Amino acid sequence: MVLARKYRPKKLLEIVGQPTVVQTLSNALTQKKLHHAYLFAGKVGCGKTSTARILAASENCGASNDILNPCGSCELCESVFAGTHTDISEIDAASNAGRVEQVRELKNSANYAPMDGAKSKYYIIDECHRMSPAASEALLKLLEE
């Protein structure tokens, strides 16, 4: 197992070196004022994808009473951190060149309510800057709708 995956943070307060992000997301979660989109930018390894997964687990975990601390051991949390939950979709735009077909699949799945115990759907688009221009336009249209 890769060390980075073994020691990846599973709670907002475990994120190191990003105090502003942690504070902003903590405030949004406790006040129940989450926005429909968040953009995480930074160098490789600073925790962008981990933060997105933690945000998804924090909002959707039903086993924990503390919204800032997902339990990490329930079925929903485990599937979110493993990247296998049906309502938390991850797209790696770098390896797939950000194809338009992927964005169309997102558009089709966005019409359905969350299932498998989740409260909200999350779409994590990794390396979004590497998407093709056509895929970027399709994603923008989806976000506008």
Tab-separated table of C-alpha atoms in Angstrom:
chain	number	residue	atom	x	y	z
A	1	MET	CA	0.000	0.000	0.000
A	2	VAL	CA	1.188	3.496	-0.836
A	3	LEU	CA	2.090	5.450	2.308
A	4	ALA	CA	0.159	8.519	1.150
A	5	ARG	CA	-3.030	6.447	0.978
A	6	LYS	CA	-2.375	4.693	4.274
A	7	TYR	CA	-1.973	7.949	6.188
A	8	ARG	CA	-4.502	10.032	4.243
A	9	PRO	CA	-6.587	12.202	6.614
A	10	LYS	CA	-10.185	11.127	7.215
A	11	LYS	CA	-11.419	14.170	9.182
A	12	LEU	CA	-11.252	17.896	8.547
A	13	LEU	CA	-9.145	18.547	11.639
A	14	GLU	CA	-6.543	16.000	10.458
A	15	ILE	CA	-5.734	18.100	7.371
A	16	VAL	CA	-2.310	19.698	7.861
A	17	GLY	CA	-1.101	22.937	6.288
A	18	GLN	CA	-4.501	24.173	5.082
A	19	PRO	CA	-5.969	26.087	8.061
A	20	THR	CA	-8.019	28.491	5.941
A	21	VAL	CA	-9.639	25.678	3.960
A	22	VAL	CA	-10.361	23.685	7.120
A	23	GLN	CA	-11.921	26.726	8.837
A	24	THR	CA	-14.029	27.658	5.804
A	25	LEU	CA	-15.376	24.138	5.331
A	26	SER	CA	-15.943	23.682	9.074
A	27	ASN	CA	-18.009	26.863	9.172
A	28	ALA	CA	-20.009	25.834	6.102
A	29	LEU	CA	-20.749	22.387	7.547
A	30	THR	CA	-21.731	23.566	11.030
A	31	GLN	CA	-23.955	26.330	9.663
A	32	LYS	CA	-25.369	23.984	6.996
A	33	LYS	CA	-24.540	26.509	4.292
A	34	LEU	CA	-22.628	24.423	1.769
A	35	HIS	CA	-22.354	25.826	-1.730
A	36	HIS	CA	-23.062	23.807	-4.843
A	37	ALA	CA	-19.426	23.846	-5.997
A	38	TYR	CA	-15.962	24.155	-4.470
A	39	LEU	CA	-12.713	24.635	-6.340
A	40	PHE	CA	-9.573	23.294	-4.681
A	41	ALA	CA	-6.321	24.453	-6.244
A	42	GLY	CA	-2.712	23.860	-5.297
A	43	LYS	CA	0.418	21.844	-5.880
A	44	VAL	CA	0.537	18.087	-6.153
A	45	GLY	CA	0.086	16.413	-2.790
A	46	CYS	CA	-1.438	19.333	-0.890
A	47	GLY	CA	-4.687	17.441	-0.225
A	48	LYS	CA	-7.210	18.636	-2.818
A	49	THR	CA	-8.823	15.257	-3.493
A	50	SER	CA	-8.572	14.173	0.143
A	51	THR	CA	-10.338	17.358	1.221
A	52	ALA	CA	-13.115	16.751	-1.311
A	53	ARG	CA	-13.583	13.199	-0.031
A	54	ILE	CA	-13.621	14.374	3.588
A	55	LEU	CA	-16.240	16.991	2.706
A	56	ALA	CA	-18.411	14.328	1.055
A	57	ALA	CA	-18.033	11.961	4.018
A	58	SER	CA	-18.675	14.720	6.559
A	59	GLU	CA	-21.978	15.699	5.019
A	60	ASN	CA	-23.181	12.184	4.274
A	61	CYS	CA	-22.056	10.128	7.292
A	62	GLY	CA	-25.087	9.017	9.256
A	63	ALA	CA	-23.241	7.115	11.979
A	64	SER	CA	-21.502	10.147	13.501
A	65	ASN	CA	-23.319	12.820	15.499
A	66	ASP	CA	-20.528	15.345	14.854
A	67	ILE	CA	-20.714	16.683	11.302
A	68	LEU	CA	-17.037	17.684	11.372
A	69	ASN	CA	-15.895	14.176	12.276
A	70	PRO	CA	-17.228	11.424	10.023
A	71	CYS	CA	-16.907	8.054	11.740
A	72	GLY	CA	-14.714	6.606	8.996
A	73	SER	CA	-15.835	3.070	9.777
A	74	CYS	CA	-19.440	2.877	8.550
A	75	GLU	CA	-20.174	1.453	5.121
A	76	LEU	CA	-20.811	4.889	3.623
A	77	CYS	CA	-17.552	6.393	4.918
A	78	GLU	CA	-15.497	3.400	3.825
A	79	SER	CA	-16.943	3.527	0.317
A	80	VAL	CA	-16.380	7.300	0.073
A	81	PHE	CA	-12.711	7.006	1.071
A	82	ALA	CA	-12.227	3.980	-1.189
A	83	GLY	CA	-13.758	5.901	-4.097
A	84	THR	CA	-16.476	3.303	-4.689
A	85	HIS	CA	-19.630	5.044	-3.450
A	86	THR	CA	-22.282	5.381	-6.143
A	87	ASP	CA	-23.172	8.987	-5.238
A	88	ILE	CA	-19.617	10.273	-5.000
A	89	SER	CA	-18.246	10.192	-8.535
A	90	GLU	CA	-14.583	10.825	-9.267
A	91	ILE	CA	-13.333	11.685	-12.710
A	92	ASP	CA	-9.656	11.944	-13.518
A	93	ALA	CA	-9.619	14.433	-16.382
A	94	ALA	CA	-5.867	13.967	-16.876
A	95	SER	CA	-5.898	10.267	-17.691
A	96	ASN	CA	-9.088	10.395	-19.744
A	97	ALA	CA	-8.338	13.721	-21.433
A	98	GLY	CA	-11.606	15.084	-20.057
A	99	ARG	CA	-13.888	13.617	-22.669
A	100	VAL	CA	-17.295	15.065	-23.433
A	101	GLU	CA	-18.855	11.619	-22.914
A	102	GLN	CA	-17.890	11.677	-19.228
A	103	VAL	CA	-19.570	15.038	-18.736
A	104	ARG	CA	-22.683	13.763	-20.490
A	105	GLU	CA	-22.732	10.766	-18.133
A	106	LEU	CA	-22.511	13.227	-15.221
A	107	LYS	CA	-25.420	15.173	-16.651
A	108	ASN	CA	-27.534	12.029	-16.918
A	109	SER	CA	-26.739	10.871	-13.380
A	110	ALA	CA	-27.280	14.327	-11.861
A	111	ASN	CA	-31.012	14.047	-12.557
A	112	TYR	CA	-31.435	11.270	-9.992
A	113	ALA	CA	-31.669	11.660	-6.221
A	114	PRO	CA	-28.844	10.249	-4.073
A	115	MET	CA	-29.144	6.644	-2.955
A	116	ASP	CA	-27.234	4.205	-0.761
A	117	GLY	CA	-27.794	6.321	2.357
A	118	ALA	CA	-26.211	9.525	1.036
A	119	LYS	CA	-27.792	12.939	1.602
A	120	SER	CA	-26.050	14.615	-1.326
A	121	LYS	CA	-24.264	13.716	-4.523
A	122	TYR	CA	-20.658	14.761	-5.051
A	123	TYR	CA	-18.701	14.991	-8.273
A	124	ILE	CA	-14.940	15.198	-7.785
A	125	ILE	CA	-13.188	16.208	-10.988
A	126	ASP	CA	-9.457	15.743	-10.595
A	127	GLU	CA	-7.086	17.653	-12.898
A	128	CYS	CA	-9.992	19.699	-14.274
A	129	HIS	CA	-7.609	22.053	-16.077
A	130	ARG	CA	-6.670	19.186	-18.419
A	131	MET	CA	-10.219	18.783	-19.777
A	132	SER	CA	-10.782	19.276	-23.475
A	133	PRO	CA	-12.442	22.563	-24.476
A	134	ALA	CA	-15.610	20.725	-25.538
A	135	ALA	CA	-15.801	18.890	-22.195
A	136	SER	CA	-15.251	22.169	-20.323
A	137	GLU	CA	-18.138	23.756	-22.202
A	138	ALA	CA	-20.385	20.772	-21.473
A	139	LEU	CA	-19.448	20.930	-17.766
A	140	LEU	CA	-20.164	24.659	-17.655
A	141	LYS	CA	-23.585	24.053	-19.198
A	142	LEU	CA	-24.297	21.347	-16.616
A	143	LEU	CA	-23.334	23.671	-13.740
A	144	GLU	CA	-25.484	26.474	-15.118
A	145	GLU	CA	-28.525	24.191	-15.306
